[in-house]
C-alpha cells in the first residue's frame, strides 16, 4: 500500500456502537475468506474487526496474500475460498483488477465473491469493469466502519451461498436429466433397477448402500409369491439378487421396506431412506443405507428424481410385456421363432465351440390335432416343451413353429441319442397318453455360419434331410449339403429353361418278341441334351423334375410326343406300340386320365397302341389313387405295365388290384441270370406273370446267354443293348426298316 494512503488508516473500522452487530452461534464449519493487501496492518485490523462474526451458522477462516501474484496462487490452490477482500493497488496500480480477471477468466470461478477496497478514491475502477467482472462491492477504506465491513461480508457470503445453492440444484438437475436418459435406455427390469441405484449414488453419496425391492410374483421367473425380492443391489453382495429381502439378514431393513410399501409413501430417516416407487399397477421400494443425513437440496432433488423413476419403472414393465408378446410363445411361454433367431445369433458369434443348435419336429402332429382336437394338441405341445427342457439346464429352448421346437446347448448334452430318448415314453395330454416320435436336424458350432438366420436355415436343411431318411430320424448339417442344394437349384433352373427351349428329346429302345425275334414296340425314354451337346443322365434329372413339379409338364409333353411317333409309325408299322413311363405327381392331377385320353383322341391314336409304365415304388404313397386312375385308363383300352417289379416294397395284395397287362423284369435280376443259382427271382416273376396271364418282358439284355436262359424260363419279350440302344425317332424308323 502506498505511503499516501496511511493518512486515512486512522478512520478504518470506526466503532459504530449504536448499531447491532450481525452475530450468531455457529457450527464447526467455516467460510474461507482471503484478505489480499500489501499492508500487513490491514490484514490484522480486518481479521480483528471480523473476529467474532458468524455468518449463516459458520465462523470465518482467514487466508492472507500480500500481492496479486500470491493471491492468484492461493485461489488456484484453495477451492473453498468464498470471499476475497481485495486491495486494488498493490505491486502495480491494477494488481487487484488483474486478480479479478484471473479469478473470473482463467479459473472460471463465477461463485467467489469479490469486494474491492482502496485507500485512494482516485483508483476506483470504472463502473463497466465492476459489472463485467461481477465485483460484489467496492469501498474506500475510509468508508469501511466495522459495522459496514460486517454488513458487506455478510451480504457477500449470503450471495455466495445462494449461487452455490443454485449451482448445486443445477448440477443435481443435470444429473437427473442425464440419469433419466440412461434409465430410458434400459429395457430389462434388472438393468433398470441397477441403473436407478447407480443414479442414486450420484445424487446422494458414493458410499451409500441400497437394494431395489419388489414383490416377486409376475416379476421373477418361476416365483409365484408376494414376498419382497431384491431386483438390484449396490454395496451389498450379488448373491442377494432375486432373493427375498429377508436374505439381507437385516430385520430393520425388512420391516422398513414392508412398512413403506404398505404406507405408500417415502420414509426419510437419519441413517436410512425407504423410497416408494409407484406408477399404474407397478410398485417397488428402494431401501438406502446412509452414512449421513440428507441435505434439504438432496431431498428436493431426490423427490424429482423418483418421479422419473416411477415412470421408468412402469415403462420397463410395459416394454417387457411388449417384448414377451413379440418374443415369447403364448402357449408354452417359451421363446418364439424371433427370439430363437436372436439366440442363434449369440450361438453363431460365441467363442465356445462345443455347442450345438437343433430343430425338433414332431411327426404326424396334424393327425393328432385333427383326430383328438386342438385342445389336446395344445396340451401335447406344452408337455413336449416341458420334457425337452429337462434335457439340461444349460440348454436354451424355443418353439419356432406349430410343432417344431428349437434348442441350443452343449454338444455332449444335445446328441441324437439324448434327443430321441426324450420321446421313448408317451406324453400326457389331458386324459390322453400319446406315444409320439420326432425328427431332428442339428448343426455344430464348427459348421455354423455367422448369423442366426443363416444357422436356422442350416438346421432346417438338416431337419428336411432327417425327414426323408427312413432309417435314421436325425441329420447333421455339413457344408456339402448346401453345395448340393445349390447344384440342384441350378440344375432345376437349367432344366426348366432347356425344356422351354425344346432341348429335351424322346428316344426309343426297341422291344422284341423272344418267340418270333421281331420288334413288337419300343419304350420311350427321355433324353436331355444341354447347350454344349452333353447329355444329363435321366437318373439325375428325372428326380429333379419330380422335386420341382416340372415332371407334370414334361410328362404331358412325353405323351404328346409318343402319340406323334405312333402316328408316324402307322404308315409302315401299324402293329407296334410305344411304352411311356409315368410318375406319381402325374397321377395326383385331377385331370390326368382325361388328358391322356384327349391327347390320343386329338392325334387319332388307337388306345391299345399306347402303354403306360409305372414303377412299383409309386404304390407306396397313395396306392388307391394309382389303382383308380389305371382302372379308368384300362377301361379305355390302354395297356398297363409294372416296371422294376421285385425291386420295391409294395405288397403283393396290390398286384391283384392293378389292371396290368405286362410285368417287367428289372435288369438287376437279368445281369447274372445265366449263372448257376442266379435266376431264381427272374424265374419267380416269369412264373407269376404266366399264372396271372400277363406278358413278361425282361430288360437289360446284353449277352446271348442271357437271352437263351430267358427263353428257357418262358419269358415273352426282351429289350436291351444286345438288340439295340435307345435312339432318336428318325433313327428308330430307319432301324425298323432295316429289320423288316
mmCIF file of C-alpha atoms in Angstrom, residues 302-565:
data_model
loop_
_atom_site.group_PDB
_atom_site.id
_atom_site.type_symbol
_atom_site.label_atom_id
_atom_site.label_comp_id
_atom_site.label_asym_id
_atom_site.label_seq_id
_atom_site.Cartn_x
_atom_site.Cartn_y
_atom_site.Cartn_z
ATOM 1 C CA UNK A 302 -34.426 -36.932 -4.807
ATOM 2 C CA UNK A 303 -38.168 -36.291 -4.961
ATOM 3 C CA UNK A 304 -37.819 -35.007 -8.521
ATOM 4 C CA UNK A 305 -35.664 -37.983 -9.467
ATOM 5 C CA UNK A 306 -38.127 -40.505 -8.018
ATOM 6 C CA UNK A 307 -40.947 -39.126 -10.139
ATOM 7 C CA UNK A 308 -38.928 -40.084 -13.223
ATOM 8 C CA UNK A 309 -38.014 -43.451 -11.698
ATOM 9 C CA UNK A 310 -41.687 -44.290 -11.175
ATOM 10 C CA UNK A 311 -42.488 -43.509 -14.815
ATOM 11 C CA UNK A 312 -39.469 -45.519 -15.955
ATOM 12 C CA UNK A 313 -40.439 -48.446 -13.727
ATOM 13 C CA UNK A 314 -43.866 -48.630 -15.357
ATOM 14 C CA UNK A 315 -42.352 -48.234 -18.816
ATOM 15 C CA UNK A 316 -39.870 -51.061 -18.341
ATOM 16 C CA UNK A 317 -42.720 -53.336 -17.265
ATOM 17 C CA UNK A 318 -44.784 -52.333 -20.292
ATOM 18 C CA UNK A 319 -41.780 -52.836 -22.535
ATOM 19 C CA UNK A 320 -41.296 -56.261 -21.014
ATOM 20 C CA UNK A 321 -44.915 -57.090 -21.827
ATOM 21 C CA UNK A 322 -44.424 -55.971 -25.415
ATOM 22 C CA UNK A 323 -41.208 -57.972 -25.595
ATOM 23 C CA UNK A 324 -42.986 -61.052 -24.281
ATOM 24 C CA UNK A 325 -45.731 -60.584 -26.844
ATOM 25 C CA UNK A 326 -43.152 -60.247 -29.612
ATOM 26 C CA UNK A 327 -40.616 -62.817 -28.466
ATOM 27 C CA UNK A 328 -42.499 -65.359 -26.328
ATOM 28 C CA UNK A 329 -44.760 -68.187 -27.438
ATOM 29 C CA UNK A 330 -48.201 -67.710 -25.896
ATOM 30 C CA UNK A 331 -48.879 -71.437 -25.450
ATOM 31 C CA UNK A 332 -45.664 -72.782 -23.920
ATOM 32 C CA UNK A 333 -44.228 -69.465 -22.610
ATOM 33 C CA UNK A 334 -41.007 -70.416 -24.372
ATOM 34 C CA UNK A 335 -39.061 -68.053 -26.637
ATOM 35 C CA UNK A 336 -40.644 -67.952 -30.094
ATOM 36 C CA UNK A 337 -39.082 -68.009 -33.549
ATOM 37 C CA UNK A 338 -37.925 -64.368 -33.425
ATOM 38 C CA UNK A 339 -36.220 -64.859 -30.071
ATOM 39 C CA UNK A 340 -34.708 -68.152 -31.229
ATOM 40 C CA UNK A 341 -33.070 -66.297 -34.122
ATOM 41 C CA UNK A 342 -31.573 -63.920 -31.522
ATOM 42 C CA UNK A 343 -30.321 -66.869 -29.504
ATOM 43 C CA UNK A 344 -28.852 -68.347 -32.673
ATOM 44 C CA UNK A 345 -27.071 -65.028 -33.291
ATOM 45 C CA UNK A 346 -25.362 -65.449 -29.909
ATOM 46 C CA UNK A 347 -24.667 -69.099 -30.732
ATOM 47 C CA UNK A 348 -23.075 -68.153 -34.065
ATOM 48 C CA UNK A 349 -20.902 -65.396 -32.594
ATOM 49 C CA UNK A 350 -19.969 -67.117 -29.332
ATOM 50 C CA UNK A 351 -16.383 -68.290 -28.933
ATOM 51 C CA UNK A 352 -17.439 -71.570 -27.315
ATOM 52 C CA UNK A 353 -17.061 -74.308 -29.945
ATOM 53 C CA UNK A 354 -18.554 -77.203 -28.000
ATOM 54 C CA UNK A 355 -22.186 -76.250 -28.705
ATOM 55 C CA UNK A 356 -24.948 -77.487 -30.985
ATOM 56 C CA UNK A 357 -28.162 -75.981 -32.356
ATOM 57 C CA UNK A 358 -31.058 -78.252 -33.312
ATOM 58 C CA UNK A 359 -34.648 -78.351 -34.538
ATOM 59 C CA UNK A 360 -37.119 -80.941 -33.238
ATOM 60 C CA UNK A 361 -40.132 -81.711 -35.460
ATOM 61 C CA UNK A 362 -42.977 -83.833 -34.052
ATOM 62 C CA UNK A 363 -44.011 -86.466 -36.589
ATOM 63 C CA UNK A 364 -47.668 -86.564 -37.721
ATOM 64 C CA UNK A 365 -48.753 -83.874 -35.241
ATOM 65 C CA UNK A 366 -51.500 -82.690 -37.602
ATOM 66 C CA UNK A 367 -53.103 -86.146 -37.409
ATOM 67 C CA UNK A 368 -53.312 -85.841 -33.603
ATOM 68 C CA UNK A 369 -54.776 -82.344 -33.905
ATOM 69 C CA UNK A 370 -57.383 -83.493 -36.425
ATOM 70 C CA UNK A 371 -58.322 -86.674 -34.584
ATOM 71 C CA UNK A 372 -58.316 -85.507 -30.962
ATOM 72 C CA UNK A 373 -58.909 -81.777 -31.307
ATOM 73 C CA UNK A 374 -56.825 -78.632 -30.962
ATOM 74 C CA UNK A 375 -57.128 -78.538 -27.167
ATOM 75 C CA UNK A 376 -55.415 -81.927 -26.843
ATOM 76 C CA UNK A 377 -52.885 -80.818 -29.456
ATOM 77 C CA UNK A 378 -52.032 -77.713 -27.406
ATOM 78 C CA UNK A 379 -51.656 -79.766 -24.224
ATOM 79 C CA UNK A 380 -49.395 -82.171 -26.083
ATOM 80 C CA UNK A 381 -47.179 -79.306 -27.268
ATOM 81 C CA UNK A 382 -46.920 -77.962 -23.707
ATOM 82 C CA UNK A 383 -45.987 -81.435 -22.441
ATOM 83 C CA UNK A 384 -43.350 -81.834 -25.150
ATOM 84 C CA UNK A 385 -41.873 -78.408 -24.305
ATOM 85 C CA UNK A 386 -41.667 -79.265 -20.608
ATOM 86 C CA UNK A 387 -39.970 -82.602 -21.271
ATOM 87 C CA UNK A 388 -37.434 -81.138 -23.688
ATOM 88 C CA UNK A 389 -36.465 -78.572 -21.018
ATOM 89 C CA UNK A 390 -35.477 -81.466 -18.762
ATOM 90 C CA UNK A 391 -32.601 -82.360 -21.083
ATOM 91 C CA UNK A 392 -30.301 -79.867 -19.331
ATOM 92 C CA UNK A 393 -30.286 -76.509 -17.527
ATOM 93 C CA UNK A 394 -27.583 -75.198 -19.871
ATOM 94 C CA UNK A 395 -29.866 -75.610 -22.890
ATOM 95 C CA UNK A 396 -31.975 -72.836 -24.419
ATOM 96 C CA UNK A 397 -35.331 -73.949 -25.795
ATOM 97 C CA UNK A 398 -37.823 -72.222 -28.098
ATOM 98 C CA UNK A 399 -40.973 -73.046 -30.017
ATOM 99 C CA UNK A 400 -40.267 -71.962 -33.592
ATOM 100 C CA UNK A 401 -43.260 -73.445 -35.404
ATOM 101 C CA UNK A 402 -46.599 -75.167 -34.879
ATOM 102 C CA UNK A 403 -44.968 -78.491 -33.989
ATOM 103 C CA UNK A 404 -41.294 -77.544 -34.217
ATOM 104 C CA UNK A 405 -39.014 -76.738 -31.262
ATOM 105 C CA UNK A 406 -35.548 -75.232 -31.389
ATOM 106 C CA UNK A 407 -32.805 -75.927 -28.864
ATOM 107 C CA UNK A 408 -29.225 -74.763 -28.262
ATOM 108 C CA UNK A 409 -26.849 -76.371 -25.794
ATOM 109 C CA UNK A 410 -23.605 -78.236 -25.100
ATOM 110 C CA UNK A 411 -22.632 -80.827 -27.715
ATOM 111 C CA UNK A 412 -22.269 -83.576 -25.117
ATOM 112 C CA UNK A 413 -25.844 -82.894 -23.953
ATOM 113 C CA UNK A 414 -27.616 -82.413 -27.290
ATOM 114 C CA UNK A 415 -26.840 -85.690 -29.026
ATOM 115 C CA UNK A 416 -29.206 -87.590 -31.333
ATOM 116 C CA UNK A 417 -29.411 -90.326 -28.712
ATOM 117 C CA UNK A 418 -30.419 -87.958 -25.899
ATOM 118 C CA UNK A 419 -32.989 -86.215 -28.104
ATOM 119 C CA UNK A 420 -34.513 -89.476 -29.295
ATOM 120 C CA UNK A 421 -34.650 -90.717 -25.685
ATOM 121 C CA UNK A 422 -36.976 -87.811 -24.833
ATOM 122 C CA UNK A 423 -39.670 -89.485 -26.935
ATOM 123 C CA UNK A 424 -39.368 -93.019 -25.574
ATOM 124 C CA UNK A 425 -42.239 -92.513 -23.119
ATOM 125 C CA UNK A 426 -45.770 -91.339 -24.039
ATOM 126 C CA UNK A 427 -46.790 -87.741 -23.328
ATOM 127 C CA UNK A 428 -49.735 -86.843 -21.084
ATOM 128 C CA UNK A 429 -52.215 -84.512 -22.802
ATOM 129 C CA UNK A 430 -55.348 -84.186 -20.696
ATOM 130 C CA UNK A 431 -56.597 -87.725 -20.154
ATOM 131 C CA UNK A 432 -54.673 -88.955 -23.195
ATOM 132 C CA UNK A 433 -51.263 -90.634 -23.092
ATOM 133 C CA UNK A 434 -49.838 -90.231 -26.576
ATOM 134 C CA UNK A 435 -46.791 -92.081 -27.924
ATOM 135 C CA UNK A 436 -45.088 -89.858 -30.486
ATOM 136 C CA UNK A 437 -41.707 -89.566 -32.159
ATOM 137 C CA UNK A 438 -39.820 -86.787 -33.876
ATOM 138 C CA UNK A 439 -37.140 -85.888 -36.424
ATOM 139 C CA UNK A 440 -34.046 -83.878 -35.542
ATOM 140 C CA UNK A 441 -31.872 -81.516 -37.570
ATOM 141 C CA UNK A 442 -28.589 -80.491 -35.923
ATOM 142 C CA UNK A 443 -25.721 -78.107 -36.637
ATOM 143 C CA UNK A 444 -22.458 -77.923 -34.702
ATOM 144 C CA UNK A 445 -20.750 -74.631 -33.884
ATOM 145 C CA UNK A 446 -17.942 -75.618 -36.257
ATOM 146 C CA UNK A 447 -20.354 -75.736 -39.210
ATOM 147 C CA UNK A 448 -22.457 -72.724 -38.156
ATOM 148 C CA UNK A 449 -22.474 -69.590 -40.255
ATOM 149 C CA UNK A 450 -22.194 -66.090 -38.821
ATOM 150 C CA UNK A 451 -25.833 -65.072 -38.255
ATOM 151 C CA UNK A 452 -28.875 -66.551 -36.536
ATOM 152 C CA UNK A 453 -30.980 -66.536 -39.713
ATOM 153 C CA UNK A 454 -28.281 -68.474 -41.565
ATOM 154 C CA UNK A 455 -27.943 -71.033 -38.759
ATOM 155 C CA UNK A 456 -31.730 -71.503 -38.657
ATOM 156 C CA UNK A 457 -31.619 -72.221 -42.379
ATOM 157 C CA UNK A 458 -28.797 -74.718 -41.829
ATOM 158 C CA UNK A 459 -30.608 -76.730 -39.161
ATOM 159 C CA UNK A 460 -33.804 -76.557 -41.203
ATOM 160 C CA UNK A 461 -31.933 -78.108 -44.125
ATOM 161 C CA UNK A 462 -30.655 -80.852 -41.818
ATOM 162 C CA UNK A 463 -34.209 -81.394 -40.496
ATOM 163 C CA UNK A 464 -35.596 -81.821 -44.021
ATOM 164 C CA UNK A 465 -32.918 -84.411 -44.744
ATOM 165 C CA UNK A 466 -33.779 -86.218 -41.492
ATOM 166 C CA UNK A 467 -37.447 -86.349 -42.510
ATOM 167 C CA UNK A 468 -36.552 -88.109 -45.751
ATOM 168 C CA UNK A 469 -34.282 -90.597 -44.010
ATOM 169 C CA UNK A 470 -36.265 -93.800 -43.452
ATOM 170 C CA UNK A 471 -33.617 -95.388 -41.248
ATOM 171 C CA UNK A 472 -32.327 -92.576 -39.025
ATOM 172 C CA UNK A 473 -34.551 -89.734 -37.878
ATOM 173 C CA UNK A 474 -31.747 -87.206 -37.477
ATOM 174 C CA UNK A 475 -29.168 -85.459 -39.641
ATOM 175 C CA UNK A 476 -26.266 -83.082 -39.030
ATOM 176 C CA UNK A 477 -25.732 -80.146 -41.322
ATOM 177 C CA UNK A 478 -22.477 -80.062 -43.269
ATOM 178 C CA UNK A 479 -21.278 -77.674 -45.948
ATOM 179 C CA UNK A 480 -21.608 -80.254 -48.752
ATOM 180 C CA UNK A 481 -25.388 -80.238 -48.246
ATOM 181 C CA UNK A 482 -25.651 -76.597 -49.229
ATOM 182 C CA UNK A 483 -23.372 -77.164 -52.213
ATOM 183 C CA UNK A 484 -25.667 -79.986 -53.293
ATOM 184 C CA UNK A 485 -28.717 -77.787 -52.839
ATOM 185 C CA UNK A 486 -27.145 -75.020 -54.890
ATOM 186 C CA UNK A 487 -26.267 -77.534 -57.591
ATOM 187 C CA UNK A 488 -29.834 -78.865 -57.504
ATOM 188 C CA UNK A 489 -31.332 -75.388 -57.843
ATOM 189 C CA UNK A 490 -29.025 -74.579 -60.730
ATOM 190 C CA UNK A 491 -29.877 -77.855 -62.459
ATOM 191 C CA UNK A 492 -33.620 -77.296 -62.000
ATOM 192 C CA UNK A 493 -33.283 -73.783 -63.407
ATOM 193 C CA UNK A 494 -31.331 -75.089 -66.378
ATOM 194 C CA UNK A 495 -33.791 -77.962 -66.917
ATOM 195 C CA UNK A 496 -36.721 -75.551 -66.908
ATOM 196 C CA UNK A 497 -35.002 -73.275 -69.425
ATOM 197 C CA UNK A 498 -33.918 -76.146 -71.685
ATOM 198 C CA UNK A 499 -37.367 -77.714 -71.615
ATOM 199 C CA UNK A 500 -38.876 -74.365 -72.650
ATOM 200 C CA UNK A 501 -36.308 -74.184 -75.460
ATOM 201 C CA UNK A 502 -37.147 -77.709 -76.752
ATOM 202 C CA UNK A 503 -33.822 -79.217 -75.699
ATOM 203 C CA UNK A 504 -35.455 -82.402 -74.356
ATOM 204 C CA UNK A 505 -35.802 -85.347 -76.725
ATOM 205 C CA UNK A 506 -37.734 -88.602 -76.719
ATOM 206 C CA UNK A 507 -35.677 -91.631 -77.751
ATOM 207 C CA UNK A 508 -36.910 -95.155 -78.341
ATOM 208 C CA UNK A 509 -35.471 -98.545 -77.380
ATOM 209 C CA UNK A 510 -36.903 -101.443 -79.397
ATOM 210 C CA UNK A 511 -38.714 -104.294 -77.644
ATOM 211 C CA UNK A 512 -38.676 -107.734 -79.280
ATOM 212 C CA UNK A 513 -40.637 -110.972 -79.056
ATOM 213 C CA UNK A 514 -38.488 -113.910 -77.929
ATOM 214 C CA UNK A 515 -40.736 -116.239 -79.934
ATOM 215 C CA UNK A 516 -40.506 -114.507 -83.322
ATOM 216 C CA UNK A 517 -37.478 -112.248 -82.831
ATOM 217 C CA UNK A 518 -39.441 -109.379 -84.340
ATOM 218 C CA UNK A 519 -39.804 -105.838 -82.947
ATOM 219 C CA UNK A 520 -43.179 -105.505 -81.237
ATOM 220 C CA UNK A 521 -42.788 -101.949 -79.943
ATOM 221 C CA UNK A 522 -40.478 -99.585 -78.087
ATOM 222 C CA UNK A 523 -40.012 -97.941 -74.738
ATOM 223 C CA UNK A 524 -39.971 -94.132 -74.947
ATOM 224 C CA UNK A 525 -37.032 -92.779 -72.949
ATOM 225 C CA UNK A 526 -36.457 -89.121 -72.115
ATOM 226 C CA UNK A 527 -33.100 -87.560 -73.010
ATOM 227 C CA UNK A 528 -31.722 -84.137 -72.023
ATOM 228 C CA UNK A 529 -29.074 -82.717 -74.304
ATOM 229 C CA UNK A 530 -27.635 -79.461 -72.909
ATOM 230 C CA UNK A 531 -26.481 -76.484 -74.987
ATOM 231 C CA UNK A 532 -22.896 -77.816 -75.067
ATOM 232 C CA UNK A 533 -24.089 -81.073 -76.616
ATOM 233 C CA UNK A 534 -23.614 -83.188 -73.477
ATOM 234 C CA UNK A 535 -26.298 -85.473 -72.064
ATOM 235 C CA UNK A 536 -27.555 -85.385 -68.484
ATOM 236 C CA UNK A 537 -28.493 -88.810 -67.153
ATOM 237 C CA UNK A 538 -32.228 -89.464 -66.574
ATOM 238 C CA UNK A 539 -31.236 -90.822 -63.160
ATOM 239 C CA UNK A 540 -30.150 -87.248 -62.374
ATOM 240 C CA UNK A 541 -32.771 -85.043 -63.977
ATOM 241 C CA UNK A 542 -35.954 -87.130 -63.551
ATOM 242 C CA UNK A 543 -35.823 -86.833 -59.707
ATOM 243 C CA UNK A 544 -35.133 -83.101 -60.115
ATOM 244 C CA UNK A 545 -38.148 -82.745 -62.407
ATOM 245 C CA UNK A 546 -40.310 -84.592 -59.852
ATOM 246 C CA UNK A 547 -38.963 -82.485 -56.973
ATOM 247 C CA UNK A 548 -39.650 -79.208 -58.796
ATOM 248 C CA UNK A 549 -43.060 -80.237 -60.159
ATOM 249 C CA UNK A 550 -41.816 -79.807 -63.723
ATOM 250 C CA UNK A 551 -42.405 -83.523 -64.294
ATOM 251 C CA UNK A 552 -46.131 -82.808 -64.871
ATOM 252 C CA UNK A 553 -45.443 -80.559 -67.860
ATOM 253 C CA UNK A 554 -42.708 -82.874 -69.110
ATOM 254 C CA UNK A 555 -44.988 -85.903 -68.670
ATOM 255 C CA UNK A 556 -47.721 -84.281 -70.763
ATOM 256 C CA UNK A 557 -45.125 -83.439 -73.421
ATOM 257 C CA UNK A 558 -43.870 -87.047 -73.464
ATOM 258 C CA UNK A 559 -47.395 -88.409 -74.016
ATOM 259 C CA UNK A 560 -47.867 -85.959 -76.888
ATOM 260 C CA UNK A 561 -44.510 -86.879 -78.490
ATOM 261 C CA UNK A 562 -45.252 -90.600 -78.153
ATOM 262 C CA UNK A 563 -48.623 -90.108 -79.851
ATOM 263 C CA UNK A 564 -46.962 -88.179 -82.663
ATOM 264 C CA UNK A 565 -44.444 -91.009 -83.116
#
